[in-house]
Structure formats: structure tokens, C-alpha cells
mmCIF file of C-alpha atoms in Angstrom:
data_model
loop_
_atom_site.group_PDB
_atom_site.id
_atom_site.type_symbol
_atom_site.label_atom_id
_atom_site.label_comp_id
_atom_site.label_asym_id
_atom_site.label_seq_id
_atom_site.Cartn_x
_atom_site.Cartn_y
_atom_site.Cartn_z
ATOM 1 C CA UNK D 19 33.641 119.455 112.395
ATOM 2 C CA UNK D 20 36.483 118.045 110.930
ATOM 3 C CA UNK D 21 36.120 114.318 109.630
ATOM 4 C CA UNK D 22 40.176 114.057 110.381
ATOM 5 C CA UNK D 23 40.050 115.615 114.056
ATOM 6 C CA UNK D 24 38.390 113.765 117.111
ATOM 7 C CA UNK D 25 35.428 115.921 118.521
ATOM 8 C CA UNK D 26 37.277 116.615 121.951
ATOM 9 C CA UNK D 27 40.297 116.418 123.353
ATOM 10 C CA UNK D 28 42.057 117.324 127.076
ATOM 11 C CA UNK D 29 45.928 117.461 126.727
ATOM 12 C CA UNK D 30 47.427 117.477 130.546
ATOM 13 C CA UNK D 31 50.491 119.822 130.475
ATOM 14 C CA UNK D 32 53.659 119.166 132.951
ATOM 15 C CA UNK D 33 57.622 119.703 133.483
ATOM 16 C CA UNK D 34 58.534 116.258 132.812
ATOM 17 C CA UNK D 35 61.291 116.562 135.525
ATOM 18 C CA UNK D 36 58.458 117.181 138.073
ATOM 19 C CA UNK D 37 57.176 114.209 139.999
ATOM 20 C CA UNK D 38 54.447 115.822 142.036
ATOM 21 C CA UNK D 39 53.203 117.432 138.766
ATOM 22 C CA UNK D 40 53.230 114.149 136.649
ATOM 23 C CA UNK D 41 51.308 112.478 139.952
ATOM 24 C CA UNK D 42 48.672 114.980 139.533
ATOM 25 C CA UNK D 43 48.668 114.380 135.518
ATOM 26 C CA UNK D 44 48.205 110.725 136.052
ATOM 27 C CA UNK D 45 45.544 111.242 138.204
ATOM 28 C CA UNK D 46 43.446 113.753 136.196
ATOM 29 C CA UNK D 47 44.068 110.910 133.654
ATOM 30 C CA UNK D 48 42.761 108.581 135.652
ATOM 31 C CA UNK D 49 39.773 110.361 136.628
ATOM 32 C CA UNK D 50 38.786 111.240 133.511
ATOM 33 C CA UNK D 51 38.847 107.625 132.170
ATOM 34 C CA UNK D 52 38.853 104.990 135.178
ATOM 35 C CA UNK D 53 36.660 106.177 137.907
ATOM 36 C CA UNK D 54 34.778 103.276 139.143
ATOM 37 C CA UNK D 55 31.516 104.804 139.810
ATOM 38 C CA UNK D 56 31.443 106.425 136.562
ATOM 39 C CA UNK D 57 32.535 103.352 134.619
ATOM 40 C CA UNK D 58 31.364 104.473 130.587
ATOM 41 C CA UNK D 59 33.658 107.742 131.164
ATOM 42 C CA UNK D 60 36.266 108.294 129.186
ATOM 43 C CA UNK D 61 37.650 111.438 128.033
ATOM 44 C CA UNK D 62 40.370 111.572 125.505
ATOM 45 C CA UNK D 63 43.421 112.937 127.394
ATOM 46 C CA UNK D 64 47.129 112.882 125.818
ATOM 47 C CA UNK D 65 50.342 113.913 127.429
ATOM 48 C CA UNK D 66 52.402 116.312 126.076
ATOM 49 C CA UNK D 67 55.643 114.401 123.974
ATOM 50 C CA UNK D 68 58.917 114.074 125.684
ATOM 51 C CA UNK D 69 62.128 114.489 123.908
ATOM 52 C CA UNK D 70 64.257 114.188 127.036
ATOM 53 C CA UNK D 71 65.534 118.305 126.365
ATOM 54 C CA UNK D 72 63.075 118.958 129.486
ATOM 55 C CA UNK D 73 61.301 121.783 127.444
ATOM 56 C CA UNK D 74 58.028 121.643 125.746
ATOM 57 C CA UNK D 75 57.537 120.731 122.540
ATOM 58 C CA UNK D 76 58.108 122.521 119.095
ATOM 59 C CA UNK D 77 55.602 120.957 116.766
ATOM 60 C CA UNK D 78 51.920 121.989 116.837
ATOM 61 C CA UNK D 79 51.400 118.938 119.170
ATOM 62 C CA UNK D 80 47.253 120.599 120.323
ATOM 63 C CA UNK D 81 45.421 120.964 116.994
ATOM 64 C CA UNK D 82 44.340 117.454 117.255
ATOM 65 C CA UNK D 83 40.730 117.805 118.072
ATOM 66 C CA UNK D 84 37.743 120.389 117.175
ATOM 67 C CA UNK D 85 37.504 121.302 121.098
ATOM 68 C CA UNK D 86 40.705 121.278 122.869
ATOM 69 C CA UNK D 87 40.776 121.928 126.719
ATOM 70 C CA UNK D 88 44.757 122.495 127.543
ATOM 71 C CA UNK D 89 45.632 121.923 131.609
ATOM 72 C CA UNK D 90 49.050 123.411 132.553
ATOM 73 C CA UNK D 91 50.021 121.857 136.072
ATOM 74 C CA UNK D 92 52.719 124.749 136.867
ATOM 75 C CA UNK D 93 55.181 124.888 139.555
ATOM 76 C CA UNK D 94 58.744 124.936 140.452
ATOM 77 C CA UNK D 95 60.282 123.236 137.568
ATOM 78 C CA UNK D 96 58.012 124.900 134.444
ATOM 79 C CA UNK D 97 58.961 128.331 136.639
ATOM 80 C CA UNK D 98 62.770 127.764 137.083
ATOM 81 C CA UNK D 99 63.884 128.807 133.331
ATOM 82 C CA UNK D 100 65.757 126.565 131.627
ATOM 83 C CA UNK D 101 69.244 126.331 133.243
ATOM 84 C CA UNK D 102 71.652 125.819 129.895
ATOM 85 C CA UNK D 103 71.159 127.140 126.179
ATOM 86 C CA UNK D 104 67.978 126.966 124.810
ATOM 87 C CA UNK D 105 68.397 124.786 121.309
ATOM 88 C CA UNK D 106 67.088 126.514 118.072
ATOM 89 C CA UNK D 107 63.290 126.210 117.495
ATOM 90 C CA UNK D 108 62.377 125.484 120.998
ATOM 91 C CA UNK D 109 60.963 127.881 123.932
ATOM 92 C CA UNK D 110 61.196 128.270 127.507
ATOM 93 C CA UNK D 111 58.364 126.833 129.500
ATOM 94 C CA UNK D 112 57.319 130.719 130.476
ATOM 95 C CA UNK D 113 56.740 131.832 126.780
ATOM 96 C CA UNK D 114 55.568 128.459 125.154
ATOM 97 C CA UNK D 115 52.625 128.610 128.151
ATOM 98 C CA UNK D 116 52.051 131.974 127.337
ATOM 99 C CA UNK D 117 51.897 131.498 123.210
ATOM 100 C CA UNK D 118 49.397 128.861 124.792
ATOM 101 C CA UNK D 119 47.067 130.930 126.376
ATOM 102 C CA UNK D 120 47.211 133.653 123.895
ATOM 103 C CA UNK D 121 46.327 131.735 121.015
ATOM 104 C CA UNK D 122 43.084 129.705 122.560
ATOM 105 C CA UNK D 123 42.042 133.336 124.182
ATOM 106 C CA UNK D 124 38.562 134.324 122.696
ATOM 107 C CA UNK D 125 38.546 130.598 120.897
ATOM 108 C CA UNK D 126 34.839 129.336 122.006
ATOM 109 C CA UNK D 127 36.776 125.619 121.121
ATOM 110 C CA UNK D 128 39.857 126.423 123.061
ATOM 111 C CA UNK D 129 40.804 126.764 126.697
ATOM 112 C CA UNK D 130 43.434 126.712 128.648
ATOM 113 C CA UNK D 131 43.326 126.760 132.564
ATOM 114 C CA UNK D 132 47.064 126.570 134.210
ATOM 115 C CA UNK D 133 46.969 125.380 137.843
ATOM 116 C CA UNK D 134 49.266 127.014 140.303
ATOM 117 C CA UNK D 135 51.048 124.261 142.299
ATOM 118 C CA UNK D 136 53.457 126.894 144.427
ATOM 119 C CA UNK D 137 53.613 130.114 145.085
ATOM 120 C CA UNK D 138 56.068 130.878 143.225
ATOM 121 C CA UNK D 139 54.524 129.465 140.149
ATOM 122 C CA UNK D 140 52.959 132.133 138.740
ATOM 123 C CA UNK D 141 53.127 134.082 136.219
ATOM 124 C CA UNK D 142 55.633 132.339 134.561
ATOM 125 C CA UNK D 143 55.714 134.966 131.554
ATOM 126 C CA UNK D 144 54.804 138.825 131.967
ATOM 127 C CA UNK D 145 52.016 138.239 129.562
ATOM 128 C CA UNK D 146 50.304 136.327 132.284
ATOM 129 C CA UNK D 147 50.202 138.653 135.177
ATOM 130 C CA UNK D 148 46.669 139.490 134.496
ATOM 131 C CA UNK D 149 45.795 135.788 133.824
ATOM 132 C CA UNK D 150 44.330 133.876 137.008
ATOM 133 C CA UNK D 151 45.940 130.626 138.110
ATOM 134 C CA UNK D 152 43.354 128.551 140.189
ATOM 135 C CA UNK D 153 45.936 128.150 143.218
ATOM 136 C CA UNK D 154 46.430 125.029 144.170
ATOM 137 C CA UNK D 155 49.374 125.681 146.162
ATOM 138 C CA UNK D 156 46.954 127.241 149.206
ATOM 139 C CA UNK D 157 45.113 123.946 149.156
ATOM 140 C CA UNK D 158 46.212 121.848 152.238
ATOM 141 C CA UNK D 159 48.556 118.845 150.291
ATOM 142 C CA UNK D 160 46.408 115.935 152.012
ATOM 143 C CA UNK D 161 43.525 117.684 149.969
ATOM 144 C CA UNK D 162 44.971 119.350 146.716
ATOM 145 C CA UNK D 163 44.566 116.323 144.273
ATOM 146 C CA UNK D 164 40.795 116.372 145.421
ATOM 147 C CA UNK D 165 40.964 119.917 145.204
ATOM 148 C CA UNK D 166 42.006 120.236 141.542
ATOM 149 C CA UNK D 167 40.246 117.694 139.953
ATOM 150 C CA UNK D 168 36.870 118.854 141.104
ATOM 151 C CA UNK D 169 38.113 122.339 140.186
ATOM 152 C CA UNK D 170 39.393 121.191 136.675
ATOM 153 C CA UNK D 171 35.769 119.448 136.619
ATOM 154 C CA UNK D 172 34.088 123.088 136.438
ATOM 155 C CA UNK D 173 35.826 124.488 134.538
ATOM 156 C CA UNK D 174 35.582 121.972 131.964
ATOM 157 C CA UNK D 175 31.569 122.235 132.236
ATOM 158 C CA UNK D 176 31.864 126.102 132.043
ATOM 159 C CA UNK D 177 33.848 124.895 128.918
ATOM 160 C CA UNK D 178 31.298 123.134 127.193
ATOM 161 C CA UNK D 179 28.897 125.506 128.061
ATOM 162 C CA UNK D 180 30.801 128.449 126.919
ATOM 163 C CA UNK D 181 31.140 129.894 129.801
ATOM 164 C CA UNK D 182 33.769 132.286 131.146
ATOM 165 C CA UNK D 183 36.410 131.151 133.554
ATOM 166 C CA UNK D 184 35.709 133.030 136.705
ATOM 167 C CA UNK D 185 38.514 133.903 139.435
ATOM 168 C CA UNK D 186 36.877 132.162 142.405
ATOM 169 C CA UNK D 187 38.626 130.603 145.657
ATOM 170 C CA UNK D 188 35.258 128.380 146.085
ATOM 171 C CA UNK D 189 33.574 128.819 142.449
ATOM 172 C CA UNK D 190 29.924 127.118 143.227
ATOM 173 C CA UNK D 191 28.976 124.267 140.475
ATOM 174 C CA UNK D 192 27.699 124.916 137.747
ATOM 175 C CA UNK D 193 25.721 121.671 137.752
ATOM 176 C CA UNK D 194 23.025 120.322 139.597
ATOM 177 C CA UNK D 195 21.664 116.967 140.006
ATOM 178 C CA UNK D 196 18.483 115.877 141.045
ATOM 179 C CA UNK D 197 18.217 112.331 142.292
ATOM 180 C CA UNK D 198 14.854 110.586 142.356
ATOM 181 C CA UNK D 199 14.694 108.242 145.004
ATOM 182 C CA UNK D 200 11.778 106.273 146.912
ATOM 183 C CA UNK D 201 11.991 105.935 151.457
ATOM 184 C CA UNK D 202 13.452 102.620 151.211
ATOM 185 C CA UNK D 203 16.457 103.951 149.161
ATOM 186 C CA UNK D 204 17.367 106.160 151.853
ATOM 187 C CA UNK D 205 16.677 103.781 155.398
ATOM 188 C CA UNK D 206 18.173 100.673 153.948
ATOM 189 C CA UNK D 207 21.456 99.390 152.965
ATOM 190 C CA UNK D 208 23.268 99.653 150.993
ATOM 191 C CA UNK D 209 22.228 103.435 151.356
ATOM 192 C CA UNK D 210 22.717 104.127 147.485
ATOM 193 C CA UNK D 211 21.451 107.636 147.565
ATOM 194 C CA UNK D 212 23.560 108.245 151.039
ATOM 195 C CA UNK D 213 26.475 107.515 149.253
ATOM 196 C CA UNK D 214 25.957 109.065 145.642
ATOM 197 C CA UNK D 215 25.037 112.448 147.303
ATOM 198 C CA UNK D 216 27.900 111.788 149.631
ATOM 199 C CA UNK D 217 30.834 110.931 146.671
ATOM 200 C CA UNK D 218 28.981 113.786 144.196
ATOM 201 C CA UNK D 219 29.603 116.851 146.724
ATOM 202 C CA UNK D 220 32.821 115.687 148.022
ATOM 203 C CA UNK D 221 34.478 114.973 145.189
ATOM 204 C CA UNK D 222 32.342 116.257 141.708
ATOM 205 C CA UNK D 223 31.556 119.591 140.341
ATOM 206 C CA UNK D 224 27.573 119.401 141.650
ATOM 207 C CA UNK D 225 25.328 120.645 143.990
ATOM 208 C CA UNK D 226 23.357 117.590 145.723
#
């Protein structure tokens, strides 16, 4: 480990021109470091920098941490191109996500999982047409924000346990709780168990 790195470290990767994707970002964040049932939860998340050029950044902005989990929330805007001259020592969205994914690829203490928010966002480079995109785009919208935090959630635990990421429309948990509990948690109010088997299946990466 390096004393000068933090141990781990989950960088949330958007267009900044793209609301929808920057509402999903904020609520991964959010998630991941606010979620009132899991209170002592925080996971170090950053943003990726803004320079106001719309494109991502040119500096080695993800060797920050010894483990480094990289989300790409892609859609419309990261897929569009950039629509002027590209300024020296920056990259299109499409290549700079693909320089991504080839560099943490066979890293045990790298990983990056882009999301597909529309159809049409994917593959965004031709060096990603073999590369699945969990699609979030097929997702009903009432349900997607649900939808891709749980599915973020696994494949963060496959992550840390070195597992592969797996091209799965339902991908079962690989996690499962068991809750000890006595009658009278079950028959009574406030229900505890009722509701923590309720909130962990709807909503968490666990089988209860």
C-alpha cells in the first residue's frame, strides 16, 4: 500500500453538460455516503474536474488511491463527439473512456464498469464493441436510479472480491445475509426484520 494514496477510491464519471447523468452521479454519491439506514457508510467518491471545455480531463486525475473503481454514466452527450476542434492534449469522450478501460483491464485494483444510459450510448469507441455496458437505458425511467445503484452495488462486491464482471440482465447477488431474529421481532411493530428484509432486496445487492 502506498502511505501517500488512500486505500480505496470510486471516481463517478459524467458529460458535465448532461443533467440526467450528473442526477444519477449525485445520487450514487449520495448512496454511497448518506444513506440513512446505513449511517457509518461512507465511501470515498470524487467527481471528475471540470474545466468548462466539456471534455474529460488531461491530467492523470484516477491514480489517487491503491483500489480505484471508475463508473462511466454514458449517454447522449459522452456519445455525441465533440462538436468543434479538439484543443491540444485533450481527447474525445469515446477514446479517453476507452484509454480508461484498457489500462485498468487485467488490474486486480482497477475497474471500470460504464453504464449505458441510451441506446445509442454504446460503444462509444471501436475498442469497446466487445466490452459490456450494464444497460440502463432498458430499465423503465421510474426505476433506473434504483436499478443502477443496486447494480453498481455488485459489481463493486465482485470488485473487492476479485471477481469477474459478468454480462447479466438480472446478475443474482453475490451476497447473502442472514438475519437472526426472535417471534416477537417479526409480529410486533415496528416490524424491524419486515422492513430490513424488505429495504435489503429491493434496493441492495443481497439475497434475504
Amino acid at each position: 500500500m502506498n502511505p501517500k494514496k488512500i486505500p480505496f477510491l470510486i471516481y463517478i464519471i459524467f458529460h458535465p453538460h448532461s443533467v440526467k447523468a450528473r442526477e444519477y452521479a449525485q445520487s450514487i454519491h449520495q448512496m454511497l455516503n448518506q444513506d440513512p439506514v446505513v449511517p457509518g457508510l461512507k465511501i470515498p467518491t470524487r467527481f471528475l474536474p471540470d474545466d468548462g471545455t466539456g471534455l474529460p480531463p488531461t491530467e492523470d486525475t484516477l491514480d489517487k488511491a491503491d483500489k480505484v473503481f471508475a463508473v462511466v454514466l454514458a449517454d447522449d452527450y459522452i456519445n455525441a463527439g465533440y462538436d468543434a476542434g479538439i484543443p491540444d492534449g485533450k481527447k474525445d469522450w469515446g477514446p479517453w473512456v476507452a484509454d480508461l478501460y484498457e489500462a485498468y483491464a487485467g488490474d486486480v485494483n482497477r475497474r471500470c464498469v460504464p453504464f449505458q444510459l441510451s441506446s445509442s450510448a454504446w460503444p462509444l469507441d471501436p475498442r469497446l464493441s466487445g466490452v459490456n455496458f450494464p444497460r440502463a437505458w432498458s430499465v423503465m425511467e421510474v426505476k433506473r436510479k434504483a436499478w443502477i445503484e443496486q447494480r453498481l452495488l455488485i459489481e463493486l462486491v465482485r470488485f473487492m472480491n476479485r471477481e469477474e464482471m459478468k454480462d447479466e440482465e438480472h446478475p443474482r447477488a453475490p451476497l447473502t445475509v442472514f438475519v437472526s431474529h426472535t417471534k416477537m421481532d417479526i409480529e410486533k411493530e415496528p416490524r424491524v426484520v419486515e422492513e430490513l428484509l424488505h429495504y435489503m432486496s429491493q434496493y441492495k445487492p443481497v439475497d434475504a
